[in-house]
Tab-separated table of C-alpha atoms and ligand atoms in Angstrom:
chain	number	residue	atom	x	y	z
A	1	MET	CA	130.676	37.656	204.148
A	2	ARG	CA	133.873	39.628	204.715
A	3	THR	CA	133.729	43.280	203.659
A	4	ASP	CA	136.903	43.008	201.598
A	5	PHE	CA	135.467	39.949	199.834
A	6	VAL	CA	132.219	41.733	198.938
A	7	ARG	CA	134.146	44.758	197.710
A	8	ALA	CA	136.505	42.666	195.558
A	9	LEU	CA	133.587	40.765	194.036
A	10	GLU	CA	131.732	43.989	193.243
A	11	ARG	CA	134.809	45.466	191.616
A	12	ALA	CA	135.225	42.300	189.551
A	13	ALA	CA	131.596	42.437	188.420
A	14	ASN	CA	132.227	46.049	187.312
A	15	LEU	CA	135.226	44.858	185.270
A	16	GLU	CA	137.705	46.756	187.385
A	17	GLU	CA	141.225	45.344	187.535
A	18	LEU	CA	141.686	43.326	190.707
A	19	SER	CA	144.961	43.460	192.616
A	20	ARG	CA	146.817	40.334	193.658
A	21	ASP	CA	145.601	40.905	197.226
A	22	GLU	CA	141.997	41.137	196.087
A	23	LEU	CA	142.346	37.918	194.073
A	24	ALA	CA	143.795	36.226	197.169
A	25	VAL	CA	140.754	37.394	199.150
A	26	LEU	CA	138.475	35.834	196.521
A	27	ILE	CA	140.422	32.565	196.452
A	28	SER	CA	140.236	32.289	200.245
A	29	ALA	CA	136.411	32.413	200.120
A	30	ASP	CA	134.516	30.440	202.765
A	31	GLU	CA	131.482	28.358	201.826
A	32	GLU	CA	128.983	31.198	201.659
A	33	GLU	CA	131.425	33.457	199.835
A	34	SER	CA	132.262	30.630	197.415
A	35	ALA	CA	128.650	30.431	196.295
A	36	ALA	CA	128.699	34.157	195.461
A	37	LEU	CA	132.088	33.839	193.752
A	38	PHE	CA	130.921	30.923	191.594
A	39	ASP	CA	127.726	32.761	190.570
A	40	CYS	CA	129.689	35.830	189.596
A	41	ALA	CA	132.180	33.742	187.564
A	42	ASP	CA	129.322	31.906	185.843
A	43	MET	CA	127.697	35.223	184.959
A	44	MET	CA	130.987	36.548	183.587
A	45	ARG	CA	131.489	33.374	181.527
A	46	SER	CA	127.989	33.713	180.113
A	47	ARG	CA	128.470	37.389	179.300
A	48	PHE	CA	131.854	37.127	177.602
A	49	MET	CA	132.053	33.562	176.312
A	50	GLY	CA	128.393	32.666	175.872
A	51	ASP	CA	126.941	29.196	176.364
A	52	GLU	CA	129.140	27.273	173.968
A	53	VAL	CA	131.615	24.778	175.378
A	54	HIS	CA	134.479	23.969	173.015
A	55	LEU	CA	135.548	20.343	172.808
A	56	ARG	CA	139.248	19.970	172.068
A	57	GLY	CA	140.284	16.406	171.296
A	58	ILE	CA	143.622	15.590	172.888
A	59	ILE	CA	146.004	13.020	171.428
A	60	GLU	CA	148.775	12.083	173.856
A	61	PHE	CA	151.191	10.908	171.196
A	62	SER	CA	154.329	10.190	173.246
A	63	ASN	CA	155.043	9.710	176.936
A	64	ILE	CA	158.806	9.803	176.520
A	65	CYS	CA	160.228	12.513	178.749
A	66	SER	CA	163.675	13.895	179.443
A	67	SER	CA	162.507	16.032	182.380
A	68	ASN	CA	162.283	14.964	185.986
A	69	CYS	CA	159.452	17.101	187.380
A	70	TYR	CA	158.618	16.114	190.952
A	71	TYR	CA	154.861	16.119	190.387
A	72	CYS	CA	154.624	14.181	187.130
A	73	GLY	CA	154.464	10.446	186.515
A	74	LEU	CA	156.036	10.821	183.071
A	75	ARG	CA	159.318	12.002	184.685
A	76	LYS	CA	162.341	10.202	183.310
A	77	GLY	CA	163.145	8.855	186.792
A	78	ASN	CA	159.954	6.782	186.672
A	79	THR	CA	161.381	3.567	185.323
A	80	ALA	CA	158.164	1.669	186.040
A	81	LEU	CA	156.463	3.316	183.087
A	82	LYS	CA	156.247	1.642	179.710
A	83	ARG	CA	157.234	4.272	177.161
A	84	TYR	CA	155.553	4.752	173.786
A	85	ARG	CA	155.529	6.983	170.766
A	86	MET	CA	152.616	6.821	168.363
A	87	SER	CA	153.523	6.511	164.689
A	88	LYS	CA	152.599	9.245	162.245
A	89	ALA	CA	149.900	6.971	160.787
A	90	GLU	CA	148.424	6.362	164.248
A	91	ILE	CA	148.384	10.080	165.046
A	92	LEU	CA	146.692	10.912	161.746
A	93	GLU	CA	144.135	8.156	162.296
A	94	SER	CA	143.338	9.465	165.798
A	95	ALA	CA	143.019	12.997	164.450
A	96	ARG	CA	140.604	11.842	161.736
A	97	LYS	CA	138.512	10.033	164.317
A	98	ALA	CA	138.423	13.130	166.552
A	99	ALA	CA	137.333	15.310	163.622
A	100	VAL	CA	134.615	12.859	162.573
A	101	LEU	CA	133.306	12.837	166.151
A	102	GLY	CA	133.022	16.628	165.993
A	103	CYS	CA	136.208	18.059	167.531
A	104	ARG	CA	137.138	21.335	165.820
A	105	THR	CA	140.464	21.476	167.665
A	106	ILE	CA	143.061	18.733	167.882
A	107	VAL	CA	145.582	19.012	170.719
A	108	LEU	CA	148.827	17.115	170.160
A	109	GLN	CA	150.554	16.601	173.485
A	110	SER	CA	153.611	14.668	174.614
A	111	GLY	CA	156.204	14.489	177.354
A	112	GLU	CA	159.445	16.395	176.855
A	113	ASP	CA	160.299	14.050	173.983
A	114	ARG	CA	163.204	16.208	172.828
A	115	SER	CA	164.515	13.766	170.273
A	116	TYR	CA	161.143	13.667	168.522
A	117	PRO	CA	162.076	15.086	165.117
A	118	ALA	CA	160.720	18.622	164.687
A	119	GLY	CA	160.308	17.981	160.959
A	120	LEU	CA	158.136	14.939	161.548
A	121	LEU	CA	155.810	16.877	163.833
A	122	ALA	CA	155.683	19.656	161.212
A	123	GLU	CA	154.634	17.088	158.578
A	124	ILE	CA	151.918	15.758	160.866
A	125	VAL	CA	150.618	19.267	161.544
A	126	ALA	CA	150.602	20.115	157.824
A	127	GLU	CA	148.815	16.891	156.885
A	128	ILE	CA	146.146	17.309	159.543
A	129	LYS	CA	145.576	20.918	158.481
A	130	SER	CA	145.304	20.042	154.797
A	131	GLU	CA	142.998	17.081	155.325
A	132	LEU	CA	140.786	18.099	158.237
A	133	ASP	CA	138.828	21.231	159.090
A	134	VAL	CA	140.377	21.724	162.531
A	135	ALA	CA	142.552	24.067	164.556
A	136	ILE	CA	145.725	22.555	166.040
A	137	THR	CA	147.166	23.105	169.490
A	138	LEU	CA	150.637	21.793	170.244
A	139	SER	CA	151.747	20.977	173.780
A	140	VAL	CA	155.131	19.346	173.569
A	141	GLY	CA	157.062	21.415	176.078
A	142	GLU	CA	160.374	23.205	175.865
A	143	ARG	CA	161.945	23.168	172.428
A	144	PRO	CA	164.236	25.530	170.488
A	145	ARG	CA	162.577	28.635	169.065
A	146	GLU	CA	163.259	27.317	165.517
A	147	ASP	CA	161.070	24.302	166.218
A	148	TYR	CA	158.205	26.499	167.381
A	149	ALA	CA	158.662	28.603	164.219
A	150	LEU	CA	158.685	25.526	161.982
A	151	TRP	CA	155.470	24.159	163.474
A	152	ARG	CA	153.780	27.538	163.237
A	153	GLU	CA	154.693	27.697	159.528
A	154	ALA	CA	153.319	24.180	159.142
A	155	GLY	CA	149.959	25.474	160.348
A	156	ALA	CA	149.810	25.027	164.128
A	157	ASP	CA	147.422	27.613	165.593
A	158	ARG	CA	148.025	27.441	169.318
A	159	TYR	CA	150.591	26.327	171.870
A	160	LEU	CA	149.992	25.207	175.416
A	161	LEU	CA	152.876	25.606	177.864
A	162	LYS	CA	151.721	25.922	181.455
A	163	HIS	CA	153.881	28.059	183.717
A	164	GLU	CA	152.819	25.616	186.491
A	165	THR	CA	153.526	28.040	189.362
A	166	CYS	CA	154.496	31.709	189.517
A	167	ASP	CA	156.703	31.071	192.559
A	168	GLY	CA	160.158	30.952	190.986
A	169	LYS	CA	161.727	29.132	193.920
A	170	LEU	CA	159.019	26.473	193.994
A	171	PHE	CA	159.209	26.196	190.192
A	172	SER	CA	162.912	25.334	190.264
A	173	GLU	CA	162.458	22.943	193.181
A	174	LEU	CA	159.713	21.044	191.382
A	175	ARG	CA	161.324	21.214	187.934
A	176	PRO	CA	165.003	20.473	188.580
A	177	GLY	CA	167.417	22.292	186.301
A	178	THR	CA	164.845	24.744	184.976
A	179	VAL	CA	163.878	28.307	185.863
A	180	LEU	CA	160.580	30.156	185.568
A	181	GLU	CA	162.115	33.025	183.554
A	182	GLU	CA	163.034	30.659	180.734
A	183	ARG	CA	159.553	29.208	180.680
A	184	LEU	CA	158.137	32.726	180.419
A	185	GLN	CA	160.656	33.558	177.696
A	186	ARG	CA	159.315	30.621	175.701
A	187	LEU	CA	155.767	31.872	176.135
A	188	ALA	CA	156.946	35.252	174.804
A	189	TRP	CA	158.518	33.549	171.742
A	190	LEU	CA	155.319	31.657	171.058
A	191	ARG	CA	153.421	34.927	171.179
A	192	GLU	CA	155.909	36.591	168.781
A	193	LEU	CA	155.527	33.686	166.374
A	194	GLY	CA	151.797	34.306	166.197
A	195	TYR	CA	150.504	31.391	168.233
A	196	GLN	CA	147.451	31.730	170.424
A	197	VAL	CA	149.126	31.056	173.738
A	198	GLY	CA	147.932	28.909	176.610
A	199	SER	CA	149.426	28.731	180.071
A	200	GLY	CA	148.111	27.467	183.385
A	201	ASN	CA	149.005	26.310	186.848
A	202	MET	CA	148.505	23.599	189.407
A	203	VAL	CA	146.454	24.199	192.541
A	204	GLY	CA	147.450	22.737	195.903
A	205	LEU	CA	151.169	22.193	195.376
A	206	PRO	CA	153.176	21.715	198.557
A	207	GLY	CA	154.508	25.097	199.678
A	208	GLN	CA	151.916	27.056	197.704
A	209	THR	CA	149.615	29.672	199.303
A	210	VAL	CA	146.510	31.567	198.137
A	211	GLU	CA	148.863	34.485	197.412
A	212	THR	CA	150.783	32.218	195.019
A	213	LEU	CA	147.543	31.301	193.249
A	214	ALA	CA	146.560	34.970	193.032
A	215	GLY	CA	150.015	35.594	191.551
A	216	ASP	CA	149.428	32.870	188.950
A	217	ILE	CA	146.319	34.697	187.778
A	218	VAL	CA	148.049	38.095	187.734
A	219	LEU	CA	150.915	36.600	185.721
A	220	MET	CA	148.499	35.148	183.157
A	221	ARG	CA	146.688	38.474	182.952
A	222	GLU	CA	150.010	40.243	182.290
A	223	MET	CA	150.880	37.708	179.592
A	224	GLU	CA	147.398	38.098	178.085
A	225	VAL	CA	147.122	34.338	177.677
A	226	GLU	CA	144.336	33.088	175.483
A	227	MET	CA	143.918	29.866	177.444
A	228	ALA	CA	144.538	29.043	181.086
A	229	GLY	CA	144.499	25.436	182.264
A	230	ILE	CA	143.904	25.370	185.995
A	231	GLY	CA	143.787	22.001	187.704
A	232	PRO	CA	144.540	20.391	191.041
A	233	PHE	CA	147.930	18.905	191.857
A	234	VAL	CA	147.228	15.160	192.065
A	235	PRO	CA	150.007	13.275	193.901
A	236	ASN	CA	151.464	10.303	192.046
A	237	ARG	CA	153.104	7.531	194.091
A	238	GLN	CA	155.704	7.017	191.381
A	239	THR	CA	157.100	10.514	192.037
A	240	PRO	CA	158.940	12.247	194.917
A	241	LEU	CA	155.724	14.092	195.873
A	242	GLY	CA	153.786	10.838	196.161
A	243	SER	CA	152.941	11.217	199.822
A	244	CYS	CA	152.011	14.924	199.733
A	245	PRO	CA	148.366	15.949	200.025
A	246	GLY	CA	146.780	16.908	196.719
A	247	GLY	CA	144.851	20.026	195.739
A	248	THR	CA	141.189	20.042	196.732
A	249	LEU	CA	138.194	20.506	194.463
A	250	GLU	CA	137.071	23.550	196.478
A	251	LEU	CA	140.382	25.383	196.113
A	252	THR	CA	140.581	24.457	192.422
A	253	LEU	CA	137.082	25.795	191.713
A	254	LYS	CA	137.726	29.002	193.658
A	255	THR	CA	140.956	29.588	191.718
A	256	LEU	CA	139.159	28.869	188.449
A	257	ALA	CA	136.326	31.266	189.329
A	258	ALA	CA	138.773	34.012	190.328
A	259	ALA	CA	140.606	33.431	187.027
A	260	ARG	CA	137.349	33.897	185.095
A	261	LEU	CA	136.812	37.248	186.835
A	262	ALA	CA	140.343	38.436	186.071
A	263	LEU	CA	140.477	36.923	182.552
A	264	PRO	CA	136.942	37.352	181.212
A	265	ARG	CA	137.827	36.531	177.583
A	266	THR	CA	140.244	33.670	178.201
A	267	HIS	CA	139.361	30.072	177.396
A	268	LEU	CA	139.295	28.113	180.640
A	269	PRO	CA	139.081	24.328	180.440
A	270	ALA	CA	137.306	22.129	182.948
A	271	THR	CA	140.435	20.022	183.334
A	272	THR	CA	140.777	16.248	183.375
A	273	ALA	CA	142.656	16.516	186.669
A	274	THR	CA	139.562	18.145	188.175
A	275	ALA	CA	137.518	15.156	186.989
A	276	THR	CA	140.056	12.857	188.622
A	277	ILE	CA	139.486	14.211	192.130
A	278	ASP	CA	135.680	14.469	191.819
A	279	ALA	CA	133.345	12.462	189.594
A	280	LEU	CA	131.344	15.608	188.799
A	281	GLY	CA	134.407	17.849	188.756
A	282	ARG	CA	134.140	18.960	185.148
A	283	VAL	CA	130.426	19.789	185.305
A	284	LYS	CA	131.080	21.779	188.486
A	285	ALA	CA	133.954	23.586	186.758
A	286	LEU	CA	131.640	24.481	183.855
A	287	ARG	CA	129.489	26.271	186.423
A	288	CYS	CA	132.453	28.184	187.893
A	289	GLY	CA	133.749	29.862	184.764
A	290	ALA	CA	135.044	27.062	182.538
A	291	ASN	CA	134.086	26.891	178.851
A	292	VAL	CA	136.270	24.136	177.371
A	293	ILE	CA	136.492	20.342	177.774
A	294	MET	CA	139.269	18.197	176.355
A	295	PRO	CA	137.976	14.704	175.559
A	296	ASN	CA	140.733	12.133	175.272
A	297	MET	CA	141.331	10.882	171.730
A	298	THR	CA	144.408	8.784	172.534
A	299	PRO	CA	144.048	5.142	171.429
A	300	LEU	CA	143.040	2.942	174.373
A	301	LYS	CA	146.196	0.863	174.251
A	302	TYR	CA	148.320	3.900	175.175
A	303	ARG	CA	145.984	5.587	177.649
A	304	ALA	CA	147.236	3.959	180.839
A	305	SER	CA	150.855	4.750	179.980
A	306	TYR	CA	150.187	8.503	179.864
A	307	SER	CA	149.957	8.531	183.626
A	308	ILE	CA	150.888	12.057	184.656
A	309	TYR	CA	148.874	11.388	187.815
A	310	PRO	CA	147.002	8.296	189.073
A	311	GLY	CA	143.293	7.630	188.854
A	312	LYS	CA	143.062	9.621	185.631
A	313	THR	CA	139.498	9.501	184.509
A	314	GLY	CA	138.406	7.842	181.274
A	315	LEU	CA	141.179	5.249	181.028
A	316	GLU	CA	138.707	2.683	179.758
A	317	ASP	CA	136.816	5.007	177.447
A	318	THR	CA	137.263	4.792	173.709
A	319	PRO	CA	137.561	8.151	171.915
A	320	GLU	CA	133.868	7.778	171.000
A	321	GLU	CA	132.925	7.318	174.656
A	322	SER	CA	135.171	10.185	175.805
A	323	TYR	CA	133.499	12.475	173.287
A	324	ALA	CA	129.992	11.295	174.208
A	325	LYS	CA	130.729	11.840	177.907
A	326	ALA	CA	131.951	15.365	177.220
A	327	VAL	CA	128.747	16.118	175.306
A	328	ARG	CA	126.685	14.800	178.230
A	329	MET	CA	128.627	17.028	180.649
A	330	VAL	CA	127.950	20.053	178.464
A	331	GLU	CA	124.256	19.221	178.340
A	332	SER	CA	123.949	18.509	182.043
A	333	ALA	CA	125.442	21.941	182.708
A	334	GLY	CA	122.682	23.404	180.506
A	335	ARG	CA	125.095	24.498	177.787
A	336	LYS	CA	125.739	23.659	174.151
A	337	VAL	CA	128.634	22.172	172.253
A	338	GLY	CA	130.613	24.807	170.354
A	339	THR	CA	130.355	24.624	166.588
A	340	GLY	CA	133.377	26.747	165.621
A	341	TYR	CA	137.099	26.305	166.170
A	342	GLY	CA	136.933	28.061	169.501
A	343	HIS	CA	139.754	30.416	168.584
A	344	SER	CA	140.728	33.116	171.045
A	345	LEU	CA	138.435	36.124	170.918
A	346	ARG	CA	141.359	38.447	170.254
A	347	HIS	CA	142.409	36.283	167.311
A	348	LEU	CA	138.919	36.571	165.854
A	349	GLU	CA	138.922	40.354	166.280
A	350	LYS	CA	142.214	40.627	164.373
A	351	LYS	CA	140.783	38.846	161.343
B	1	LIG	N1	155.720	18.221	178.205
B	1	LIG	C1	154.809	19.281	177.885
B	1	LIG	C2	154.955	20.450	178.818
B	1	LIG	O1	155.601	20.386	179.831
B	1	LIG	C3	153.424	18.821	177.784
B	1	LIG	C4	152.710	18.595	179.057
B	1	LIG	S1	153.562	17.542	180.176
B	1	LIG	C5	152.895	15.967	179.829
B	1	LIG	O2	154.426	21.503	178.543
């Protein structure tokens, strides 16, 4: 093992703050180093987050999108996609089903469906919160600050808005017409409004290096995010990046493990994209620092149309099956299903 690798890992185990260079050294681990990195991340996860894995049921309620991100199949330029919006009744029904199955968090996600009425989403949030004993995460992209405020007042607990990449140039290339600073400004608003904030990034984007990935982690540490979704870039043929190579499982797991060392108290999901590139991806991620799984609670008839990337796992699974599979993954990793809301640790300390 490289001396600088061993030193960085030791410093991480002693809870010292790693520099971007040190994180890059960890992320560039070879096979032998990877094993040590994964063990250290697993130990850190056990120490700070315990053995519980939180299951957050995700409802993908609209695939309508006004953005044209180069990596995403929901981009408005993808005319091959059949667009849908679930009705309020359908969303409430899916949320009830998720809660009955055992989810203590409901994630409501959509494309950049900017004409989706903010008031309607506020009503949905309020009704779910009054009827069900769950936390709510919203992930509906870039909206005016007033909308975020309205939804927070309606009872939304958390907001997920991935920064996607910390490389500002790459960000604007991949997300035409948008800049990283504005995305970060939105994350700051969400924080001010009292949301538990989630960010995250893709691994293996064209033009990205291990230094970029180390920068993603440093950025999330600076923002003190409560959740960090780290998953591989999966090329989609219906997008301009269709013929680019995707992110590998190895690089994704190394980035995840390094994130666990730098963000010991942050919720880290074993992402669906990781499951897409490797059948055992999520179980492996649970052993490299992850402590959250997001079973899909979207009705089957809409599943295939929420095609951010191809080959998405679980397209044929009913919500019941998605939940049961998640439970099996938790058990096969030797862990237990979380019984609480899985709020951020800082949020719990404040109470
Ligand atoms: N559109 C939202 C965002 O960019 C949700 C994820 S993209 C399907 O944050």
